[in-house]
CSV table of C-alpha atoms in Angstrom, one decimal:
chain,number,residue,atom,x,y,z
C,1,UNK,CA,-56.5,-134.4,44.0
C,2,UNK,CA,-57.3,-133.8,40.4
C,3,UNK,CA,-55.3,-135.1,37.4
C,4,UNK,CA,-57.5,-134.0,34.6
C,5,UNK,CA,-56.2,-132.6,31.3
C,6,UNK,CA,-56.1,-128.8,30.9
C,7,UNK,CA,-59.2,-127.8,28.9
C,8,UNK,CA,-58.4,-127.0,25.3
C,9,UNK,CA,-60.4,-125.5,22.5
C,10,UNK,CA,-63.3,-127.7,21.5
C,11,UNK,CA,-63.5,-129.5,24.9
C,12,UNK,CA,-65.3,-126.8,26.8
C,13,UNK,CA,-69.1,-127.1,27.3
C,14,UNK,CA,-71.6,-124.8,25.6
C,15,UNK,CA,-71.7,-122.6,28.7
C,16,UNK,CA,-69.2,-119.7,28.7
C,17,UNK,CA,-66.1,-120.8,30.7
C,18,UNK,CA,-65.4,-119.1,34.0
C,19,UNK,CA,-62.8,-116.4,34.4
C,20,UNK,CA,-60.1,-116.5,37.1
C,21,UNK,CA,-60.7,-114.7,40.3
C,22,UNK,CA,-57.6,-113.5,42.2
C,23,UNK,CA,-58.0,-112.9,45.9
C,24,UNK,CA,-55.2,-111.5,48.0
C,25,UNK,CA,-55.5,-112.4,51.7
C,26,UNK,CA,-53.3,-110.2,53.9
C,27,UNK,CA,-52.3,-112.1,57.0
C,28,UNK,CA,-49.4,-111.2,59.3
C,29,UNK,CA,-49.0,-114.6,60.9
C,30,UNK,CA,-48.2,-118.1,59.7
C,31,UNK,CA,-50.6,-118.8,56.9
C,32,UNK,CA,-50.5,-122.6,57.4
C,33,UNK,CA,-53.7,-122.6,59.4
C,34,UNK,CA,-55.4,-120.7,56.6
C,35,UNK,CA,-54.5,-123.4,54.2
C,36,UNK,CA,-56.0,-126.2,56.3
C,37,UNK,CA,-58.9,-124.4,58.0
C,38,UNK,CA,-60.0,-122.0,55.3
C,39,UNK,CA,-58.7,-122.7,51.8
C,40,UNK,CA,-59.0,-126.5,51.9
C,41,UNK,CA,-62.7,-126.6,53.1
C,42,UNK,CA,-63.5,-123.7,50.7
C,43,UNK,CA,-62.1,-125.6,47.7
C,44,UNK,CA,-63.9,-128.8,48.9
C,45,UNK,CA,-67.2,-127.0,49.1
C,46,UNK,CA,-66.8,-125.4,45.7
C,47,UNK,CA,-65.8,-128.8,44.2
C,48,UNK,CA,-68.7,-130.5,45.9
C,49,UNK,CA,-71.2,-128.0,44.5
C,50,UNK,CA,-69.6,-128.4,41.0
C,51,UNK,CA,-68.8,-124.7,40.9
C,52,UNK,CA,-65.0,-124.9,40.5
C,53,UNK,CA,-63.0,-125.6,37.4
C,54,UNK,CA,-59.5,-125.0,38.9
C,55,UNK,CA,-57.7,-123.3,41.7
C,56,UNK,CA,-54.3,-122.7,43.2
C,57,UNK,CA,-52.5,-120.6,45.7
C,58,UNK,CA,-49.1,-118.9,46.2
C,59,UNK,CA,-47.5,-116.9,48.9
C,60,UNK,CA,-46.3,-113.4,48.4
C,61,UNK,CA,-44.8,-110.4,50.2
C,62,UNK,CA,-45.7,-107.2,48.2
C,63,UNK,CA,-47.9,-104.8,50.3
C,64,UNK,CA,-47.4,-107.2,53.2
C,65,UNK,CA,-47.4,-111.0,53.6
C,66,UNK,CA,-50.4,-112.5,52.0
C,67,UNK,CA,-51.8,-115.6,50.3
C,68,UNK,CA,-52.8,-115.2,46.6
C,69,UNK,CA,-55.7,-117.5,46.1
C,70,UNK,CA,-56.8,-118.0,42.5
C,71,UNK,CA,-60.3,-119.5,41.8
C,72,UNK,CA,-61.7,-120.3,38.4
C,73,UNK,CA,-65.4,-120.8,38.4
C,74,UNK,CA,-66.7,-123.6,36.2
C,75,UNK,CA,-68.8,-121.1,34.1
C,76,UNK,CA,-69.3,-117.3,34.1
C,77,UNK,CA,-72.8,-117.9,35.6
C,78,UNK,CA,-71.1,-119.7,38.6
C,79,UNK,CA,-69.0,-116.6,39.5
C,80,UNK,CA,-71.4,-115.0,41.9
C,81,UNK,CA,-71.8,-118.2,43.9
C,82,UNK,CA,-68.0,-118.8,44.0
C,83,UNK,CA,-67.5,-115.2,45.2
C,84,UNK,CA,-70.1,-115.6,47.9
C,85,UNK,CA,-68.7,-118.9,49.2
C,86,UNK,CA,-65.1,-117.5,49.1
C,87,UNK,CA,-66.1,-114.2,50.8
C,88,UNK,CA,-67.9,-116.0,53.6
C,89,UNK,CA,-65.1,-118.6,54.2
C,90,UNK,CA,-62.3,-116.0,54.2
C,91,UNK,CA,-64.1,-113.5,56.4
C,92,UNK,CA,-65.0,-116.2,58.9
C,93,UNK,CA,-61.4,-117.4,59.1
C,94,UNK,CA,-60.0,-113.9,59.6
C,95,UNK,CA,-62.5,-113.2,62.3
C,96,UNK,CA,-61.9,-116.5,64.2
C,97,UNK,CA,-58.1,-116.7,63.6
C,98,UNK,CA,-56.8,-113.1,63.2
C,99,UNK,CA,-53.1,-112.7,62.8
C,100,UNK,CA,-51.6,-110.7,65.7
C,101,UNK,CA,-48.1,-109.9,64.3
C,102,UNK,CA,-47.2,-106.5,62.8
C,103,UNK,CA,-47.0,-106.7,59.0
C,104,UNK,CA,-43.7,-104.9,58.7
C,105,UNK,CA,-41.9,-105.2,62.1
C,106,UNK,CA,-38.3,-106.1,62.8
C,107,UNK,CA,-36.6,-108.5,60.4
C,108,UNK,CA,-39.6,-108.5,58.1
C,109,UNK,CA,-39.3,-104.8,57.5
C,110,UNK,CA,-35.6,-105.3,56.5
C,111,UNK,CA,-36.5,-108.1,54.2
C,112,UNK,CA,-39.2,-106.1,52.5
C,113,UNK,CA,-36.9,-103.3,51.7
C,114,UNK,CA,-34.4,-105.7,50.3
C,115,UNK,CA,-37.0,-107.5,48.2
C,116,UNK,CA,-38.3,-104.1,46.9
C,117,UNK,CA,-34.8,-103.1,45.8
C,118,UNK,CA,-34.3,-106.4,44.0
C,119,UNK,CA,-37.8,-106.3,42.4
C,120,UNK,CA,-37.6,-102.7,41.3
C,121,UNK,CA,-33.9,-101.8,40.7
C,122,UNK,CA,-35.0,-98.6,38.9
C,123,UNK,CA,-36.9,-97.4,41.9
C,124,UNK,CA,-40.1,-98.2,43.8
C,125,UNK,CA,-43.3,-97.6,41.9
C,126,UNK,CA,-45.1,-94.5,43.3
C,127,UNK,CA,-48.3,-96.3,43.9
C,128,UNK,CA,-46.6,-98.7,46.3
C,129,UNK,CA,-45.0,-96.0,48.4
C,130,UNK,CA,-46.8,-94.0,51.1
C,131,UNK,CA,-46.5,-90.3,51.9
C,132,UNK,CA,-43.8,-91.0,54.5
C,133,UNK,CA,-41.6,-92.7,51.8
C,134,UNK,CA,-42.0,-96.2,53.2
C,135,UNK,CA,-43.5,-99.1,51.4
C,136,UNK,CA,-47.3,-99.2,51.7
C,137,UNK,CA,-48.8,-102.2,53.6
C,138,UNK,CA,-52.4,-103.4,53.3
C,139,UNK,CA,-54.4,-103.7,56.5
C,140,UNK,CA,-53.6,-106.9,58.4
C,141,UNK,CA,-56.5,-109.5,58.3
C,142,UNK,CA,-58.0,-108.1,55.2
C,143,UNK,CA,-58.6,-109.4,51.6
C,144,UNK,CA,-59.3,-107.9,48.3
C,145,UNK,CA,-59.9,-109.0,44.7
C,146,UNK,CA,-57.2,-108.1,42.2
C,147,UNK,CA,-56.8,-108.6,38.4
C,148,UNK,CA,-55.5,-112.0,37.5
C,149,UNK,CA,-52.3,-111.5,35.5
C,150,UNK,CA,-50.9,-114.8,34.2
C,151,UNK,CA,-47.2,-114.8,33.3
C,152,UNK,CA,-47.4,-115.8,29.7
C,153,UNK,CA,-43.7,-114.9,29.0
C,154,UNK,CA,-42.4,-117.0,31.8
C,155,UNK,CA,-44.5,-120.1,31.1
C,156,UNK,CA,-44.6,-120.2,27.3
C,157,UNK,CA,-47.7,-118.4,26.2
C,158,UNK,CA,-51.4,-119.4,26.7
C,159,UNK,CA,-50.8,-123.2,26.3
C,160,UNK,CA,-47.9,-123.1,28.7
C,161,UNK,CA,-50.0,-121.1,31.3
C,162,UNK,CA,-52.8,-123.6,31.0
C,163,UNK,CA,-50.4,-126.4,31.7
C,164,UNK,CA,-48.9,-124.5,34.6
C,165,UNK,CA,-52.3,-123.8,36.1
C,166,UNK,CA,-53.1,-127.6,35.9
C,167,UNK,CA,-49.8,-128.3,37.7
C,168,UNK,CA,-50.3,-125.6,40.3
C,169,UNK,CA,-53.6,-127.1,41.3
C,170,UNK,CA,-52.1,-130.5,41.9
C,171,UNK,CA,-49.1,-128.9,43.7
C,172,UNK,CA,-51.5,-126.8,45.9
C,173,UNK,CA,-53.4,-130.0,46.9
C,174,UNK,CA,-50.3,-131.9,47.7
C,175,UNK,CA,-48.8,-129.2,49.9
C,176,UNK,CA,-52.0,-128.4,51.8
C,177,UNK,CA,-52.2,-132.1,52.6
C,178,UNK,CA,-48.6,-132.0,53.7
C,179,UNK,CA,-49.3,-129.1,56.0
C,180,UNK,CA,-52.2,-131.0,57.4
C,181,UNK,CA,-50.4,-134.3,58.0
C,182,UNK,CA,-46.7,-133.6,58.4
C,183,UNK,CA,-44.7,-131.6,61.0
C,184,UNK,CA,-43.9,-128.8,58.7
C,185,UNK,CA,-43.8,-126.4,61.6
C,186,UNK,CA,-40.4,-127.9,62.2
C,187,UNK,CA,-37.7,-126.3,59.9
C,188,UNK,CA,-35.7,-129.5,59.4
C,189,UNK,CA,-38.9,-131.4,58.3
C,190,UNK,CA,-39.8,-128.6,55.9
C,191,UNK,CA,-36.3,-128.4,54.3
C,192,UNK,CA,-36.2,-132.2,54.0
C,193,UNK,CA,-39.6,-132.3,52.4
C,194,UNK,CA,-38.7,-129.6,50.0
C,195,UNK,CA,-35.4,-131.3,49.0
C,196,UNK,CA,-37.2,-134.6,48.2
C,197,UNK,CA,-39.9,-132.9,46.2
C,198,UNK,CA,-37.2,-130.9,44.3
C,199,UNK,CA,-35.2,-134.1,43.6
C,200,UNK,CA,-38.2,-136.0,42.3
C,201,UNK,CA,-39.4,-133.2,40.0
C,202,UNK,CA,-35.9,-132.4,38.7
C,203,UNK,CA,-34.9,-136.0,38.4
C,204,UNK,CA,-38.0,-136.8,36.4
C,205,UNK,CA,-37.6,-133.8,34.1
C,206,UNK,CA,-33.8,-134.5,33.6
C,207,UNK,CA,-33.2,-138.2,33.7
C,208,UNK,CA,-29.6,-137.8,32.5
C,209,UNK,CA,-27.8,-137.2,35.8
C,210,UNK,CA,-25.1,-135.0,34.3
C,211,UNK,CA,-27.8,-132.7,33.0
C,212,UNK,CA,-29.4,-132.8,36.4
C,213,UNK,CA,-26.2,-131.8,38.2
C,214,UNK,CA,-25.6,-129.0,35.8
C,215,UNK,CA,-29.1,-127.7,36.3
C,216,UNK,CA,-28.9,-127.8,40.1
C,217,UNK,CA,-25.6,-125.9,40.0
C,218,UNK,CA,-27.1,-123.2,37.8
C,219,UNK,CA,-30.2,-123.0,40.0
C,220,UNK,CA,-28.0,-122.5,43.1
C,221,UNK,CA,-26.0,-119.8,41.4
C,222,UNK,CA,-29.1,-118.0,40.3
C,223,UNK,CA,-30.6,-117.7,43.8
C,224,UNK,CA,-27.3,-117.1,45.5
C,225,UNK,CA,-26.4,-114.3,43.2
C,226,UNK,CA,-29.8,-112.8,43.6
C,227,UNK,CA,-28.8,-111.9,47.2
C,228,UNK,CA,-25.1,-111.3,46.5
C,229,UNK,CA,-23.8,-108.5,48.6
C,230,UNK,CA,-26.5,-108.8,51.3
C,231,UNK,CA,-26.3,-110.4,54.8
C,232,UNK,CA,-28.8,-113.0,53.6
C,233,UNK,CA,-26.2,-115.1,51.8
C,234,UNK,CA,-22.8,-113.6,52.7
C,235,UNK,CA,-20.9,-115.7,55.2
C,236,UNK,CA,-22.9,-118.9,54.7
C,237,UNK,CA,-20.5,-121.9,54.9
C,238,UNK,CA,-22.2,-124.1,52.3
C,239,UNK,CA,-19.3,-126.5,52.2
C,240,UNK,CA,-19.2,-127.0,56.0
C,241,UNK,CA,-22.9,-127.4,56.2
C,242,UNK,CA,-22.8,-130.0,53.4
C,243,UNK,CA,-20.0,-132.1,55.0
C,244,UNK,CA,-22.0,-132.4,58.2
C,245,UNK,CA,-24.9,-134.1,56.5
C,246,UNK,CA,-23.4,-135.6,53.4
C,247,UNK,CA,-23.7,-139.3,54.5
C,248,UNK,CA,-27.4,-138.8,55.4
C,249,UNK,CA,-28.0,-137.1,52.0
C,250,UNK,CA,-26.6,-139.9,50.0
C,251,UNK,CA,-28.6,-142.5,52.0
C,252,UNK,CA,-31.8,-140.6,51.4
C,253,UNK,CA,-31.4,-139.5,47.8
C,254,UNK,CA,-29.9,-142.5,46.1
C,255,UNK,CA,-33.0,-144.7,46.7
C,256,UNK,CA,-35.2,-141.9,45.3
C,257,UNK,CA,-33.1,-141.6,42.1
C,258,UNK,CA,-32.8,-145.4,41.8
C,259,UNK,CA,-36.6,-145.7,41.9
C,260,UNK,CA,-37.0,-143.0,39.2
C,261,UNK,CA,-34.3,-144.6,37.0
C,262,UNK,CA,-36.0,-148.0,37.1
C,263,UNK,CA,-39.5,-146.6,36.6
C,264,UNK,CA,-40.4,-148.0,40.1
C,265,UNK,CA,-42.3,-144.9,41.5
C,266,UNK,CA,-44.4,-147.3,43.6
C,267,UNK,CA,-41.3,-147.9,45.7
C,268,UNK,CA,-41.1,-144.3,46.8
C,269,UNK,CA,-42.4,-143.0,50.1
C,270,UNK,CA,-46.2,-142.5,49.9
C,271,UNK,CA,-46.1,-138.7,49.8
C,272,UNK,CA,-43.6,-138.8,46.9
C,273,UNK,CA,-45.3,-141.5,44.9
C,274,UNK,CA,-48.2,-139.4,43.5
C,275,UNK,CA,-45.8,-136.5,43.0
C,276,UNK,CA,-43.5,-138.6,40.9
C,277,UNK,CA,-46.4,-139.8,38.7
C,278,UNK,CA,-47.6,-136.3,38.3
C,279,UNK,CA,-44.1,-135.1,37.4
C,280,UNK,CA,-43.9,-137.7,34.7
C,281,UNK,CA,-47.2,-136.5,33.2
C,282,UNK,CA,-46.1,-132.9,33.5
C,283,UNK,CA,-42.9,-133.7,31.6
C,284,UNK,CA,-44.8,-135.6,28.9
C,285,UNK,CA,-47.2,-132.7,28.3
C,286,UNK,CA,-44.4,-130.2,28.3
C,287,UNK,CA,-42.6,-132.2,25.6
C,288,UNK,CA,-45.9,-132.4,23.5
C,289,UNK,CA,-46.4,-128.7,23.7
C,290,UNK,CA,-42.8,-128.0,22.6
C,291,UNK,CA,-42.9,-130.4,19.7
C,292,UNK,CA,-46.2,-129.0,18.5
C,293,UNK,CA,-44.7,-125.4,18.6
C,294,UNK,CA,-47.1,-124.1,21.3
C,295,UNK,CA,-44.5,-122.8,23.7
C,296,UNK,CA,-43.2,-119.2,23.2
C,297,UNK,CA,-41.3,-117.5,26.0
C,298,UNK,CA,-40.5,-113.9,26.6
C,299,UNK,CA,-38.6,-113.8,29.9
C,300,UNK,CA,-37.4,-111.7,31.5
C,301,UNK,CA,-40.4,-109.5,30.7
C,302,UNK,CA,-39.8,-107.2,27.7
C,303,UNK,CA,-37.3,-109.5,25.9
C,304,UNK,CA,-38.0,-110.8,22.4
C,305,UNK,CA,-40.3,-113.8,22.2
C,306,UNK,CA,-38.6,-117.1,21.6
C,307,UNK,CA,-40.5,-120.1,20.3
C,308,UNK,CA,-39.0,-123.3,21.8
C,309,UNK,CA,-39.7,-126.5,20.0
C,310,UNK,CA,-36.9,-128.6,21.5
C,311,UNK,CA,-38.4,-130.6,24.4
C,312,UNK,CA,-35.1,-130.6,26.4
C,313,UNK,CA,-34.9,-126.8,26.2
C,314,UNK,CA,-38.5,-126.4,27.2
C,315,UNK,CA,-38.0,-128.8,30.2
C,316,UNK,CA,-35.0,-126.8,31.4
C,317,UNK,CA,-36.9,-123.5,31.0
C,318,UNK,CA,-40.0,-124.6,32.9
C,319,UNK,CA,-38.3,-126.7,35.6
C,320,UNK,CA,-36.9,-123.6,37.4
C,321,UNK,CA,-40.3,-121.8,37.9
C,322,UNK,CA,-42.0,-125.1,38.7
C,323,UNK,CA,-39.5,-125.9,41.5
C,324,UNK,CA,-39.6,-122.3,42.8
C,325,UNK,CA,-43.4,-122.2,43.0
C,326,UNK,CA,-43.5,-125.6,44.9
C,327,UNK,CA,-41.0,-124.2,47.4
C,328,UNK,CA,-43.0,-121.0,47.6
C,329,UNK,CA,-46.1,-123.0,48.7
C,330,UNK,CA,-43.9,-124.7,51.3
C,331,UNK,CA,-42.7,-121.4,52.7
C,332,UNK,CA,-39.1,-122.1,51.6
C,333,UNK,CA,-37.1,-118.8,51.5
C,334,UNK,CA,-35.0,-117.9,48.5
C,335,UNK,CA,-31.9,-118.3,50.6
C,336,UNK,CA,-33.0,-121.8,51.5
C,337,UNK,CA,-33.6,-122.6,47.8
C,338,UNK,CA,-30.0,-121.8,47.1
C,339,UNK,CA,-28.9,-123.9,50.0
C,340,UNK,CA,-31.0,-126.9,49.0
C,341,UNK,CA,-29.9,-126.7,45.3
C,342,UNK,CA,-26.3,-126.7,46.5
C,343,UNK,CA,-26.8,-129.7,48.7
C,344,UNK,CA,-28.5,-131.7,46.0
C,345,UNK,CA,-26.1,-130.7,43.3
C,346,UNK,CA,-23.0,-131.5,45.3
C,347,UNK,CA,-24.3,-134.8,46.6
C,348,UNK,CA,-25.2,-135.9,43.0
C,349,UNK,CA,-21.9,-134.7,41.6
C,350,UNK,CA,-19.9,-136.6,44.2
C,351,UNK,CA,-22.0,-139.7,43.6
C,352,UNK,CA,-21.4,-139.6,39.9
C,353,UNK,CA,-17.6,-139.1,40.5
C,354,UNK,CA,-17.5,-142.1,42.8
C,355,UNK,CA,-19.2,-144.3,40.2
């Protein structure tokens, strides 16, 4: 895993820096084997040949389920070699391990229609709708290069995006290793892993536990309201579900928070130890960017730009997308994000009240 500083002006070599390549790999089955058998060896080869400056991946649904792999060649001159290695690795995987599921069958089709309505409340863009009026899907087991479009408004401008890309690479490494070494094909294991990663990141960013509880409550409300009025969240008995596992939650979460409070990250479970150290570095760099006036947000898109110089405000703004993208890489659904935030927030609130 890499923990190098984002490259800033004056640090780059004399060679022209590489430009991000964005590859969308459309795959109708579970993409976890792709992470371990395709993307991981691909990244290792590019790193071993000194061709890669940075990379990360996310999962997405638009035009069909796919992995968005982002590769940044070390220099512009390295781009053809990076493309050649990537094309060969991806095509080999799709040939040897093709997905056999339909891209938009059953429950998935219903979910896509709901996501489209939420993403495009003013109506579906014409270029994404086929002649039959249905959402267009890309061919299964295919890939294509698309423009790389960083979300400057969400992450605070160029400096904030560079920081996010640094974090996303580390997050991608951590979660590919988790897929390789943990039983993440089991839903309880995935949810438990996500909850612990969320708690470490959020607890590091917001060491005041009252602030942390307030943030988790807001995070829960955001994702729950995003699906309000749909059968994806209606009728969920959050309180009943919490009461069944409350004792186990407190037993697992309090040692984690205690280690963070005492600065004893080395006492955390192995898979959380590096994550906690990384979260501390990410927090420190976020604060430095805010204090130097380098973070300017315009989110949601189209809203006026707001320069944020208060470190606490910057941490709260960035914590939400950081948590969400980590959960995205773990294949945690938006409904599950609401559920996990509720569990964490309520457990911490009741612990504070007891004290």
